[in-house]
Amino acid sequence: MLRLPATLMRGGTSKCWVFDADDLRAAGVTGGPDGRLDAVLASAFGATDPRQIDGVGGATSTTSKAVIVRPSAEPGIDVDYLFAQVGIGTAGVEWASNCGNCATAVGLYALRTGLAKPVHPTTTVEMRNENTGVRLSATVPTPGGVVPELGEATVPGSRALGVPVALGFRDPAGATTGALLPTGNGVDRLRTADGADRADGSHPAYGVDVTLVDAGAPAVLADAAALGSDALETVDAFSALVPTLTRLRRAAALRMGLAAPHDPVSHSVPKVGVVAPAGDYVTSLGERIAAADYDIAVRMLSMHAPHPAIGLTSAVAIASAALSPDTILAKLAENRPVATLLRLGTPAGIITADVSLDDTGAVRAVTLHRAARAIATAELLVPALLQESV
């Protein structure tokens, strides 16, 4: 039986178990991704059970997440972190992506544990995501050099209060593929496999127009209308498009050079969703949103299911693409009232991305305003061998 110290953190609309790399090393968990670490996380989360009853996983893609944190050896970076999306109903662990909500939690965790030193009145923690190489910053209020336990900040999709965190993605373009637009095109046309590719059951004869973008994370963003969607659906209604978007993700991975035809299928990269003009809709918490209050309607997948809000790396991809000429997003956002602010209508409500540009007009940083809280510190009792559920 392994005994692993861990902290359960909420970052935005996700929950993440945070592990200190030194604690894993002390417990003899020295293998990296695709090694012993995969088996240990799968066992700790109860991953093979779709309900994750015999583990600490939350049985949803937004609550079956882990982060391994270590001090960074790179000048100017406080902490490096490795993000794991732990499987649900499978022992697999995905290492190919980043999670902005978990990065929000990492910033607060670093201050709580002394990995970064708090100063008055705010502290900025510099972070590097080891999965993608993306650099981020988390700015937290620390009045008097004290790290707050609680805060008054909320995020769309949760009425729970947390410590406010301004999460910045630094120079987000091209971390995975080397370019903001990996194919060099603002719009590409992708075909999916034969089948019902529209929400109404019909099939688009000439494929689907998409923008392929690499910022924050690689993403494929489809014209919602081409799939019979308006990107205003409830989470339950949007689930009808999961099979189509899963095929679209694979087609995009091949087009972007993220996978070869015989490679295993990834369910985390690229991020995949649909975008459309703003319209009136009702959030998952029953709040009415007017079209005039935001710029682009968006619905995304998280692994195999509709995302209840939006992944922050997806928000960064959308914001970056919206400021790039000739993309689907740029056309949708051309009438936004503030050139460097983009307001996204998600199932949970409006997410605002604040974009900074350099002198050439390239995206220098995208900042999103989130909330975080430490929920528990624990010692996880992890069976040495993965146990199948009955």
C-alpha atoms as a printed R data frame, in Angstrom:
    type eleno elety resid chain resno       x      y       z
1   ATOM     1    CA   MET     A     1   0.000  0.000   0.000
2   ATOM     2    CA   LEU     A     2   1.411  3.388  -1.033
3   ATOM     3    CA   ARG     A     3   0.770  6.407   1.187
4   ATOM     4    CA   LEU     A     4   0.830  9.592  -0.861
5   ATOM     5    CA   PRO     A     5   0.384 13.099   0.575
6   ATOM     6    CA   ALA     A     6  -1.841 15.183  -1.705
7   ATOM     7    CA   THR     A     7  -3.940 18.344  -1.696
8   ATOM     8    CA   LEU     A     8  -7.359 18.622  -3.283
9   ATOM     9    CA   MET     A     9  -7.742 22.021  -4.934
10  ATOM    10    CA   ARG     A    10 -10.551 23.680  -6.822
11  ATOM    11    CA   GLY     A    11  -9.402 25.818  -9.705
12  ATOM    12    CA   GLY     A    12 -12.213 27.565 -11.554
13  ATOM    13    CA   THR     A    13 -14.688 24.851 -12.546
14  ATOM    14    CA   SER     A    14 -12.308 21.899 -12.090
15  ATOM    15    CA   LYS     A    15 -11.038 19.907  -9.131
16  ATOM    16    CA   CYS     A    16  -7.448 18.658  -9.158
17  ATOM    17    CA   TRP     A    17  -5.432 16.466  -6.833
18  ATOM    18    CA   VAL     A    18  -2.049 18.159  -6.476
19  ATOM    19    CA   PHE     A    19   1.045 16.075  -5.691
20  ATOM    20    CA   ASP     A    20   4.508 17.338  -4.756
21  ATOM    21    CA   ALA     A    21   7.097 15.622  -6.953
22  ATOM    22    CA   ASP     A    22   9.343 15.090  -3.905
23  ATOM    23    CA   ASP     A    23   6.545 13.193  -2.115
24  ATOM    24    CA   LEU     A    24   6.125 10.899  -5.113
25  ATOM    25    CA   ARG     A    25   9.874 10.310  -5.231
26  ATOM    26    CA   ALA     A    26   9.962  9.510  -1.508
27  ATOM    27    CA   ALA     A    27   7.196  6.943  -2.057
28  ATOM    28    CA   GLY     A    28   9.225  5.294  -4.806
29  ATOM    29    CA   VAL     A    29   7.070  6.608  -7.655
30  ATOM    30    CA   THR     A    30   9.906  7.621  -9.943
31  ATOM    31    CA   GLY     A    31   8.618  6.632 -13.390
32  ATOM    32    CA   GLY     A    32   7.205  9.384 -15.569
33  ATOM    33    CA   PRO     A    33   4.237  9.312 -17.916
34  ATOM    34    CA   ASP     A    34   3.622  5.893 -19.507
35  ATOM    35    CA   GLY     A    35   5.465  4.339 -16.582
36  ATOM    36    CA   ARG     A    36   4.673  3.590 -12.954
37  ATOM    37    CA   LEU     A    37   3.120  7.025 -12.450
38  ATOM    38    CA   ASP     A    38   0.267  6.092 -14.812
39  ATOM    39    CA   ALA     A    39  -0.551  2.962 -12.814
40  ATOM    40    CA   VAL     A    40  -0.338  4.777  -9.475
41  ATOM    41    CA   LEU     A    41  -2.658  7.586 -10.557
42  ATOM    42    CA   ALA     A    42  -5.123  5.154 -12.132
43  ATOM    43    CA   SER     A    43  -5.176  3.140  -8.908
44  ATOM    44    CA   ALA     A    44  -5.496  6.211  -6.663
45  ATOM    45    CA   PHE     A    45  -8.418  7.562  -8.719
46  ATOM    46    CA   GLY     A    46 -10.183  4.199  -9.106
47  ATOM    47    CA   ALA     A    47  -9.947  4.844 -12.818
48  ATOM    48    CA   THR     A    48 -11.167  1.485 -14.170
49  ATOM    49    CA   ASP     A    49 -14.562  1.991 -12.538
50  ATOM    50    CA   PRO     A    50 -16.700  4.521 -14.480
51  ATOM    51    CA   ARG     A    51 -18.053  5.716 -11.121
52  ATOM    52    CA   GLN     A    52 -14.555  5.824  -9.565
53  ATOM    53    CA   ILE     A    53 -16.093  4.519  -6.334
54  ATOM    54    CA   ASP     A    54 -12.871  2.989  -5.010
55  ATOM    55    CA   GLY     A    55 -10.726  6.068  -5.486
56  ATOM    56    CA   VAL     A    56 -10.483  9.824  -5.260
57  ATOM    57    CA   GLY     A    57 -11.601 10.580  -8.819
58  ATOM    58    CA   GLY     A    58 -14.815 12.521  -9.352
59  ATOM    59    CA   ALA     A    59 -16.089 10.414 -12.295
60  ATOM    60    CA   THR     A    60 -16.267 13.414 -14.650
61  ATOM    61    CA   SER     A    61 -13.628 14.836 -16.968
62  ATOM    62    CA   THR     A    62 -13.482 18.073 -14.936
63  ATOM    63    CA   THR     A    63 -12.920 16.262 -11.621
64  ATOM    64    CA   SER     A    64 -10.651 13.372 -12.645
65  ATOM    65    CA   LYS     A    65  -7.473 15.429 -12.857
66  ATOM    66    CA   ALA     A    66  -4.050 15.402 -11.235
67  ATOM    67    CA   VAL     A    67  -1.076 17.759 -11.160
68  ATOM    68    CA   ILE     A    68   2.514 17.011 -10.147
69  ATOM    69    CA   VAL     A    69   4.358 20.145  -9.008
70  ATOM    70    CA   ARG     A    70   8.081 20.765  -8.522
71  ATOM    71    CA   PRO     A    71  10.364 23.804  -8.101
72  ATOM    72    CA   SER     A    72  11.636 24.933 -11.478
73  ATOM    73    CA   ALA     A    73  15.324 24.978 -12.327
74  ATOM    74    CA   GLU     A    74  14.688 27.525 -15.084
75  ATOM    75    CA   PRO     A    75  15.507 31.172 -14.260
76  ATOM    76    CA   GLY     A    76  12.402 33.314 -13.931
77  ATOM    77    CA   ILE     A    77  10.076 30.314 -13.380
78  ATOM    78    CA   ASP     A    78   8.909 29.424  -9.866
79  ATOM    79    CA   VAL     A    79   7.304 26.038 -10.468
80  ATOM    80    CA   ASP     A    80   6.989 23.416 -13.184
81  ATOM    81    CA   TYR     A    81   3.876 21.277 -13.233
82  ATOM    82    CA   LEU     A    82   2.809 18.172 -15.098
83  ATOM    83    CA   PHE     A    83  -0.908 17.753 -15.806
84  ATOM    84    CA   ALA     A    84  -2.654 14.363 -15.979
85  ATOM    85    CA   GLN     A    85  -6.178 13.703 -17.236
86  ATOM    86    CA   VAL     A    86  -7.014 10.425 -15.519
87  ATOM    87    CA   GLY     A    87  -9.278  7.984 -17.344
88  ATOM    88    CA   ILE     A    88 -12.835  7.182 -16.293
89  ATOM    89    CA   GLY     A    89 -13.763  3.561 -16.885
90  ATOM    90    CA   THR     A    90 -10.256  2.924 -18.195
91  ATOM    91    CA   ALA     A    91  -6.797  2.763 -16.658
92  ATOM    92    CA   GLY     A    92  -5.414  5.166 -19.251
93  ATOM    93    CA   VAL     A    93  -3.903  8.542 -18.332
94  ATOM    94    CA   GLU     A    94  -3.642 11.354 -20.911
95  ATOM    95    CA   TRP     A    95  -0.492 13.523 -20.737
96  ATOM    96    CA   ALA     A    96  -0.737 15.422 -24.016
97  ATOM    97    CA   SER     A    97  -2.528 18.570 -22.840
98  ATOM    98    CA   ASN     A    98  -2.638 21.330 -20.267
99  ATOM    99    CA   CYS     A    99  -5.488 22.466 -17.995
100 ATOM   100    CA   GLY     A   100  -5.868 26.167 -17.217
101 ATOM   101    CA   ASN     A   101  -8.216 25.571 -14.292
102 ATOM   102    CA   CYS     A   102  -5.657 23.274 -12.678
103 ATOM   103    CA   ALA     A   103  -2.960 25.885 -13.412
104 ATOM   104    CA   THR     A   104  -5.093 28.338 -11.424
105 ATOM   105    CA   ALA     A   105  -4.973 25.877  -8.527
106 ATOM   106    CA   VAL     A   106  -1.204 25.396  -8.929
107 ATOM   107    CA   GLY     A   107  -0.607 29.141  -8.498
108 ATOM   108    CA   LEU     A   108  -2.430 29.218  -5.164
109 ATOM   109    CA   TYR     A   109  -0.877 25.890  -4.092
110 ATOM   110    CA   ALA     A   110   2.638 27.222  -4.755
111 ATOM   111    CA   LEU     A   111   1.991 30.149  -2.424
112 ATOM   112    CA   ARG     A   112   0.392 27.982   0.276
113 ATOM   113    CA   THR     A   113   3.331 25.547   0.301
114 ATOM   114    CA   GLY     A   114   6.230 28.004   0.044
115 ATOM   115    CA   LEU     A   115   7.183 27.134  -3.529
116 ATOM   116    CA   ALA     A   116   6.685 30.844  -4.219
117 ATOM   117    CA   LYS     A   117   7.143 33.658  -1.704
118 ATOM   118    CA   PRO     A   118   4.144 35.961  -1.106
119 ATOM   119    CA   VAL     A   119   4.717 39.712  -1.087
120 ATOM   120    CA   HIS     A   120   2.458 42.702  -0.461
121 ATOM   121    CA   PRO     A   121  -0.022 43.474  -2.011
122 ATOM   122    CA   THR     A   122  -0.143 40.859  -4.791
123 ATOM   123    CA   THR     A   123   2.131 38.016  -5.810
124 ATOM   124    CA   THR     A   124   2.658 36.673  -9.311
125 ATOM   125    CA   VAL     A   125   3.703 33.028  -9.524
126 ATOM   126    CA   GLU     A   126   5.527 32.146 -12.733
127 ATOM   127    CA   MET     A   127   4.760 28.624 -13.951
128 ATOM   128    CA   ARG     A   128   5.687 26.286 -16.798
129 ATOM   129    CA   ASN     A   129   3.469 23.461 -17.986
130 ATOM   130    CA   GLU     A   130   5.748 20.507 -18.694
131 ATOM   131    CA   ASN     A   131   3.242 18.798 -21.003
132 ATOM   132    CA   THR     A   132   3.245 21.602 -23.571
133 ATOM   133    CA   GLY     A   133   6.040 23.987 -22.607
134 ATOM   134    CA   VAL     A   134   3.512 26.819 -22.205
135 ATOM   135    CA   ARG     A   135   4.442 29.488 -19.649
136 ATOM   136    CA   LEU     A   136   1.780 30.932 -17.397
137 ATOM   137    CA   SER     A   137   1.480 33.387 -14.542
138 ATOM   138    CA   ALA     A   138  -0.949 33.348 -11.619
139 ATOM   139    CA   THR     A   139  -1.456 36.668  -9.824
140 ATOM   140    CA   VAL     A   140  -3.008 36.363  -6.370
141 ATOM   141    CA   PRO     A   141  -3.864 39.070  -3.794
142 ATOM   142    CA   THR     A   142  -1.525 38.646  -0.809
143 ATOM   143    CA   PRO     A   143  -2.125 41.679   1.423
144 ATOM   144    CA   GLY     A   144   0.647 42.060   3.968
145 ATOM   145    CA   GLY     A   145   2.413 39.116   2.344
146 ATOM   146    CA   VAL     A   146  -0.270 36.731   3.663
147 ATOM   147    CA   VAL     A   147  -1.838 34.059   1.463
148 ATOM   148    CA   PRO     A   148  -5.636 34.145   1.874
149 ATOM   149    CA   GLU     A   149  -7.518 30.977   2.797
150 ATOM   150    CA   LEU     A   150 -10.791 32.224   1.297
151 ATOM   151    CA   GLY     A   151 -11.889 34.903  -1.128
152 ATOM   152    CA   GLU     A   152 -14.917 36.559  -2.670
153 ATOM   153    CA   ALA     A   153 -14.340 35.635  -6.328
154 ATOM   154    CA   THR     A   154 -16.716 33.440  -8.336
155 ATOM   155    CA   VAL     A   155 -16.585 32.034 -11.852
156 ATOM   156    CA   PRO     A   156 -19.375 31.191 -14.312
157 ATOM   157    CA   GLY     A   157 -20.594 27.681 -13.612
158 ATOM   158    CA   SER     A   158 -20.150 27.815  -9.826
159 ATOM   159    CA   ARG     A   159 -21.518 30.106  -7.148
160 ATOM   160    CA   ALA     A   160 -18.807 28.953  -4.717
161 ATOM   161    CA   LEU     A   161 -16.443 31.646  -3.469
162 ATOM   162    CA   GLY     A   162 -12.688 31.414  -3.914
163 ATOM   163    CA   VAL     A   163  -9.436 33.347  -3.903
164 ATOM   164    CA   PRO     A   164  -9.241 35.514  -7.047
165 ATOM   165    CA   VAL     A   165  -6.508 34.454  -9.470
166 ATOM   166    CA   ALA     A   166  -5.609 36.258 -12.700
167 ATOM   167    CA   LEU     A   167  -4.243 33.498 -14.917
168 ATOM   168    CA   GLY     A   168  -2.047 34.675 -17.772
169 ATOM   169    CA   PHE     A   169  -0.881 32.542 -20.712
170 ATOM   170    CA   ARG     A   170   2.410 34.000 -21.968
171 ATOM   171    CA   ASP     A   171   3.204 33.875 -25.707
172 ATOM   172    CA   PRO     A   172   0.663 31.080 -26.141
173 ATOM   173    CA   ALA     A   173   0.896 30.595 -29.909
174 ATOM   174    CA   GLY     A   174   2.520 27.526 -31.424
175 ATOM   175    CA   ALA     A   175   3.750 25.738 -28.297
176 ATOM   176    CA   THR     A   176   2.855 22.326 -29.745
177 ATOM   177    CA   THR     A   177   3.016 22.749 -33.526
178 ATOM   178    CA   GLY     A   178   5.236 25.811 -33.878
179 ATOM   179    CA   ALA     A   179   2.566 28.071 -35.367
180 ATOM   180    CA   LEU     A   180  -0.654 29.783 -34.313
181 ATOM   181    CA   LEU     A   181  -2.335 28.410 -37.462
182 ATOM   182    CA   PRO     A   182  -0.614 25.048 -37.988
183 ATOM   183    CA   THR     A   183  -1.775 24.632 -41.602
184 ATOM   184    CA   GLY     A   184  -1.195 28.285 -42.461
185 ATOM   185    CA   ASN     A   185  -4.903 28.701 -43.203
186 ATOM   186    CA   GLY     A   186  -7.532 30.688 -41.340
187 ATOM   187    CA   VAL     A   187 -10.165 28.180 -42.478
188 ATOM   188    CA   ASP     A   188  -9.723 24.527 -43.405
189 ATOM   189    CA   ARG     A   189 -12.314 22.019 -44.557
190 ATOM   190    CA   LEU     A   190 -12.372 18.625 -42.847
191 ATOM   191    CA   ARG     A   191 -14.362 15.536 -43.638
192 ATOM   192    CA   THR     A   192 -15.457 13.217 -40.875
193 ATOM   193    CA   ALA     A   193 -16.188  9.524 -41.235
194 ATOM   194    CA   ASP     A   194 -19.421  8.417 -42.897
195 ATOM   195    CA   GLY     A   195 -22.456  8.842 -40.696
196 ATOM   196    CA   ALA     A   196 -24.877 11.411 -39.317
197 ATOM   197    CA   ASP     A   197 -22.700 14.465 -38.944
198 ATOM   198    CA   ARG     A   198 -25.352 17.066 -38.208
199 ATOM   199    CA   ALA     A   199 -27.411 17.462 -35.086
200 ATOM   200    CA   ASP     A   200 -30.548 17.047 -37.263
201 ATOM   201    CA   GLY     A   201 -29.247 13.740 -38.681
202 ATOM   202    CA   SER     A   202 -28.279 14.936 -42.162
203 ATOM   203    CA   HIS     A   203 -24.764 14.810 -43.615
204 ATOM   204    CA   PRO     A   204 -22.753 17.804 -44.908
205 ATOM   205    CA   ALA     A   205 -21.869 16.935 -48.482
206 ATOM   206    CA   TYR     A   206 -18.558 18.794 -48.696
207 ATOM   207    CA   GLY     A   207 -17.163 18.564 -45.196
208 ATOM   208    CA   VAL     A   208 -17.035 21.017 -42.324
209 ATOM   209    CA   ASP     A   209 -15.331 24.416 -42.219
210 ATOM   210    CA   VAL     A   210 -13.038 24.719 -39.211
211 ATOM   211    CA   THR     A   211 -10.285 26.900 -37.818
212 ATOM   212    CA   LEU     A   212  -7.266 24.898 -36.652
213 ATOM   213    CA   VAL     A   213  -5.338 26.843 -34.014
214 ATOM   214    CA   ASP     A   214  -2.494 26.192 -31.587
215 ATOM   215    CA   ALA     A   215  -2.557 28.627 -28.660
216 ATOM   216    CA   GLY     A   216  -2.804 27.479 -25.064
217 ATOM   217    CA   ALA     A   217  -3.514 24.090 -26.603
218 ATOM   218    CA   PRO     A   218  -4.156 22.822 -30.129
219 ATOM   219    CA   ALA     A   219  -7.852 23.182 -30.971
220 ATOM   220    CA   VAL     A   220 -10.273 22.544 -33.821
221 ATOM   221    CA   LEU     A   221 -13.174 24.999 -33.851
222 ATOM   222    CA   ALA     A   222 -15.978 24.165 -36.259
223 ATOM   223    CA   ASP     A   223 -18.597 26.378 -37.798
224 ATOM   224    CA   ALA     A   224 -21.593 25.322 -35.679
225 ATOM   225    CA   ALA     A   225 -24.110 25.828 -38.493
226 ATOM   226    CA   ALA     A   226 -22.317 23.233 -40.635
227 ATOM   227    CA   LEU     A   227 -23.211 20.651 -37.986
228 ATOM   228    CA   GLY     A   228 -26.776 21.814 -37.470
229 ATOM   229    CA   SER     A   229 -25.889 23.582 -34.226
230 ATOM   230    CA   ASP     A   230 -26.196 27.177 -33.023
231 ATOM   231    CA   ALA     A   231 -23.730 26.756 -30.109
232 ATOM   232    CA   LEU     A   232 -26.504 27.797 -27.723
233 ATOM   233    CA   GLU     A   233 -27.559 24.274 -26.694
234 ATOM   234    CA   THR     A   234 -27.786 22.966 -23.188
235 ATOM   235    CA   VAL     A   235 -25.075 20.514 -22.197
236 ATOM   236    CA   ASP     A   236 -27.528 17.620 -22.565
237 ATOM   237    CA   ALA     A   237 -28.646 18.699 -26.035
238 ATOM   238    CA   PHE     A   238 -25.070 19.261 -27.194
239 ATOM   239    CA   SER     A   239 -24.222 15.655 -26.311
240 ATOM   240    CA   ALA     A   240 -25.866 14.607 -29.600
241 ATOM   241    CA   LEU     A   241 -22.797 15.975 -31.395
242 ATOM   242    CA   VAL     A   242 -20.228 14.050 -29.332
243 ATOM   243    CA   PRO     A   243 -19.703 11.236 -31.901
244 ATOM   244    CA   THR     A   244 -19.279 13.702 -34.763
245 ATOM   245    CA   LEU     A   245 -16.912 15.963 -32.839
246 ATOM   246    CA   THR     A   246 -14.893 12.947 -31.723
247 ATOM   247    CA   ARG     A   247 -14.343 12.043 -35.394
248 ATOM   248    CA   LEU     A   248 -13.606 15.677 -36.206
249 ATOM   249    CA   ARG     A   249 -10.951 15.737 -33.471
250 ATOM   250    CA   ARG     A   250  -9.202 12.775 -35.090
251 ATOM   251    CA   ALA     A   251  -9.357 14.342 -38.560
252 ATOM   252    CA   ALA     A   252  -7.933 17.576 -37.143
253 ATOM   253    CA   ALA     A   253  -5.137 15.738 -35.317
254 ATOM   254    CA   LEU     A   254  -4.042 14.226 -38.622
255 ATOM   255    CA   ARG     A   255  -4.290 17.528 -40.515
256 ATOM   256    CA   MET     A   256  -2.339 19.422 -37.819
257 ATOM   257    CA   GLY     A   257   0.424 16.827 -37.664
258 ATOM   258    CA   LEU     A   258  -0.427 15.883 -34.091
259 ATOM   259    CA   ALA     A   259  -0.862 12.235 -35.044
260 ATOM   260    CA   ALA     A   260  -0.044  9.825 -37.849
261 ATOM   261    CA   PRO     A   261  -2.735  7.539 -39.322
262 ATOM   262    CA   HIS     A   262  -1.662  4.502 -37.307
263 ATOM   263    CA   ASP     A   263  -1.092  6.316 -34.009
264 ATOM   264    CA   PRO     A   264  -3.433  5.654 -31.073
265 ATOM   265    CA   VAL     A   265  -6.424  7.987 -30.909
266 ATOM   266    CA   SER     A   266  -6.098 10.817 -28.369
267 ATOM   267    CA   HIS     A   267  -9.259 12.008 -26.655
268 ATOM   268    CA   SER     A   268  -7.678 15.131 -25.186
269 ATOM   269    CA   VAL     A   269  -5.818 16.752 -28.109
270 ATOM   270    CA   PRO     A   270  -6.772 18.724 -30.040
271 ATOM   271    CA   LYS     A   271  -9.541 20.414 -28.090
272 ATOM   272    CA   VAL     A   272 -12.725 20.364 -30.162
273 ATOM   273    CA   GLY     A   273 -15.913 22.406 -30.261
274 ATOM   274    CA   VAL     A   274 -18.261 24.605 -32.266
275 ATOM   275    CA   VAL     A   275 -18.586 28.381 -32.531
276 ATOM   276    CA   ALA     A   276 -21.421 30.611 -33.736
277 ATOM   277    CA   PRO     A   277 -22.763 34.171 -33.556
278 ATOM   278    CA   ALA     A   278 -23.987 35.330 -30.153
279 ATOM   279    CA   GLY     A   279 -27.634 34.622 -29.302
280 ATOM   280    CA   ASP     A   280 -29.913 34.677 -26.288
281 ATOM   281    CA   TYR     A   281 -29.734 31.567 -24.083
282 ATOM   282    CA   VAL     A   282 -30.125 30.299 -20.512
283 ATOM   283    CA   THR     A   283 -27.107 29.015 -18.534
284 ATOM   284    CA   SER     A   284 -26.936 25.724 -16.672
285 ATOM   285    CA   LEU     A   285 -27.672 27.681 -13.470
286 ATOM   286    CA   GLY     A   286 -30.800 29.238 -14.978
287 ATOM   287    CA   GLU     A   287 -29.396 32.710 -15.715
288 ATOM   288    CA   ARG     A   288 -30.587 34.461 -18.870
289 ATOM   289    CA   ILE     A   289 -27.827 35.697 -21.176
290 ATOM   290    CA   ALA     A   290 -28.543 38.283 -23.889
291 ATOM   291    CA   ALA     A   291 -26.769 38.194 -27.251
292 ATOM   292    CA   ALA     A   292 -25.675 41.809 -26.771
293 ATOM   293    CA   ASP     A   293 -23.647 40.846 -23.678
294 ATOM   294    CA   TYR     A   294 -21.030 38.699 -25.430
295 ATOM   295    CA   ASP     A   295 -19.228 38.169 -28.725
296 ATOM   296    CA   ILE     A   296 -19.070 34.470 -29.680
297 ATOM   297    CA   ALA     A   297 -21.186 31.467 -28.693
298 ATOM   298    CA   VAL     A   298 -19.103 28.363 -28.024
299 ATOM   299    CA   ARG     A   299 -19.682 24.765 -26.966
300 ATOM   300    CA   MET     A   300 -16.715 22.442 -26.366
301 ATOM   301    CA   LEU     A   301 -16.041 18.795 -25.559
302 ATOM   302    CA   SER     A   302 -13.984 17.619 -22.607
303 ATOM   303    CA   MET     A   303 -12.643 14.161 -23.453
304 ATOM   304    CA   HIS     A   304 -15.811 12.159 -24.318
305 ATOM   305    CA   ALA     A   305 -18.455 14.568 -23.034
306 ATOM   306    CA   PRO     A   306 -19.719 18.144 -23.426
307 ATOM   307    CA   HIS     A   307 -17.752 20.565 -21.288
308 ATOM   308    CA   PRO     A   308 -20.002 22.165 -18.639
309 ATOM   309    CA   ALA     A   309 -18.254 25.514 -19.213
310 ATOM   310    CA   ILE     A   310 -15.061 25.819 -21.272
311 ATOM   311    CA   GLY     A   311 -11.500 24.693 -20.699
312 ATOM   312    CA   LEU     A   312  -9.248 27.696 -20.230
313 ATOM   313    CA   THR     A   313  -6.780 26.467 -22.831
314 ATOM   314    CA   SER     A   314  -9.701 26.355 -25.278
315 ATOM   315    CA   ALA     A   315 -10.611 29.927 -24.321
316 ATOM   316    CA   VAL     A   316  -7.034 30.983 -25.056
317 ATOM   317    CA   ALA     A   317  -7.160 29.262 -28.446
318 ATOM   318    CA   ILE     A   318 -10.446 30.974 -29.331
319 ATOM   319    CA   ALA     A   319  -9.251 34.411 -28.182
320 ATOM   320    CA   SER     A   320  -6.004 34.078 -30.127
321 ATOM   321    CA   ALA     A   321  -7.779 32.924 -33.277
322 ATOM   322    CA   ALA     A   322 -10.306 35.765 -32.993
323 ATOM   323    CA   LEU     A   323  -7.466 38.270 -33.274
324 ATOM   324    CA   SER     A   324  -5.982 36.497 -36.294
325 ATOM   325    CA   PRO     A   325  -7.362 37.659 -39.680
326 ATOM   326    CA   ASP     A   326  -9.373 35.343 -41.917
327 ATOM   327    CA   THR     A   327 -10.369 32.808 -39.257
328 ATOM   328    CA   ILE     A   328 -13.934 31.776 -38.481
329 ATOM   329    CA   LEU     A   329 -13.494 33.378 -35.067
330 ATOM   330    CA   ALA     A   330 -12.269 36.710 -36.463
331 ATOM   331    CA   LYS     A   331 -15.418 37.065 -38.551
332 ATOM   332    CA   LEU     A   332 -17.674 36.218 -35.617
333 ATOM   333    CA   ALA     A   333 -15.901 38.720 -33.340
334 ATOM   334    CA   GLU     A   334 -15.459 41.577 -35.824
335 ATOM   335    CA   ASN     A   335 -18.063 43.778 -34.100
336 ATOM   336    CA   ARG     A   336 -16.854 43.297 -30.516
337 ATOM   337    CA   PRO     A   337 -16.892 46.621 -28.614
338 ATOM   338    CA   VAL     A   338 -13.334 46.331 -27.193
339 ATOM   339    CA   ALA     A   339 -10.607 45.178 -29.570
340 ATOM   340    CA   THR     A   340  -8.548 43.301 -26.971
341 ATOM   341    CA   LEU     A   341 -11.417 41.797 -24.959
342 ATOM   342    CA   LEU     A   342 -13.288 38.722 -26.101
343 ATOM   343    CA   ARG     A   343 -16.457 37.573 -24.342
344 ATOM   344    CA   LEU     A   344 -17.401 33.919 -24.818
345 ATOM   345    CA   GLY     A   345 -20.890 32.588 -24.219
346 ATOM   346    CA   THR     A   346 -20.495 29.135 -22.635
347 ATOM   347    CA   PRO     A   347 -23.081 26.800 -21.031
348 ATOM   348    CA   ALA     A   348 -22.022 28.154 -17.633
349 ATOM   349    CA   GLY     A   349 -22.084 31.848 -18.588
350 ATOM   350    CA   ILE     A   350 -19.790 34.481 -20.044
351 ATOM   351    CA   ILE     A   351 -16.015 34.001 -19.879
352 ATOM   352    CA   THR     A   352 -13.938 37.104 -20.688
353 ATOM   353    CA   ALA     A   353 -10.443 36.851 -22.146
354 ATOM   354    CA   ASP     A   354  -8.159 39.886 -21.956
355 ATOM   355    CA   VAL     A   355  -5.643 39.788 -24.819
356 ATOM   356    CA   SER     A   356  -2.333 41.700 -24.899
357 ATOM   357    CA   LEU     A   357  -0.587 42.231 -28.243
358 ATOM   358    CA   ASP     A   358   3.026 43.010 -29.067
359 ATOM   359    CA   ASP     A   359   4.198 45.687 -31.511
360 ATOM   360    CA   THR     A   360   3.688 43.346 -34.462
361 ATOM   361    CA   GLY     A   361   0.090 42.546 -33.509
362 ATOM   362    CA   ALA     A   362   0.942 39.028 -32.319
363 ATOM   363    CA   VAL     A   363  -0.672 37.740 -29.134
364 ATOM   364    CA   ARG     A   364   1.701 38.328 -26.216
365 ATOM   365    CA   ALA     A   365  -0.587 37.118 -23.421
366 ATOM   366    CA   VAL     A   366  -4.153 36.059 -22.718
367 ATOM   367    CA   THR     A   367  -5.457 36.620 -19.183
368 ATOM   368    CA   LEU     A   368  -8.508 34.960 -17.653
369 ATOM   369    CA   HIS     A   369  -9.959 35.767 -14.233
370 ATOM   370    CA   ARG     A   370 -10.591 32.730 -12.067
371 ATOM   371    CA   ALA     A   371 -11.069 31.616  -8.466
372 ATOM   372    CA   ALA     A   372  -9.310 28.886  -6.475
373 ATOM   373    CA   ARG     A   373  -9.516 27.258  -3.076
374 ATOM   374    CA   ALA     A   374  -7.768 24.507  -1.154
375 ATOM   375    CA   ILE     A   375 -10.385 21.919  -0.180
376 ATOM   376    CA   ALA     A   376  -8.404 19.263   1.689
377 ATOM   377    CA   THR     A   377  -4.974 17.960   2.524
378 ATOM   378    CA   ALA     A   378  -4.844 14.190   2.698
379 ATOM   379    CA   GLU     A   379  -2.799 11.018   2.684
380 ATOM   380    CA   LEU     A   380  -4.033  8.811  -0.142
381 ATOM   381    CA   LEU     A   381  -3.882  5.069   0.488
382 ATOM   382    CA   VAL     A   382  -3.125  3.615  -2.921
383 ATOM   383    CA   PRO     A   383  -3.207 -0.151  -3.595
384 ATOM   384    CA   ALA     A   384   0.105 -1.247  -5.063
385 ATOM   385    CA   LEU     A   385  -1.672 -3.038  -7.934
386 ATOM   386    CA   LEU     A   386  -4.531 -1.646  -9.966
387 ATOM   387    CA   GLN     A   387  -7.783 -3.286  -8.846
388 ATOM   388    CA   GLU     A   388 -10.602 -3.889 -11.272
389 ATOM   389    CA   SER     A   389 -14.081 -2.928 -10.065
390 ATOM   390    CA   VAL     A   390 -16.814 -5.488  -9.640
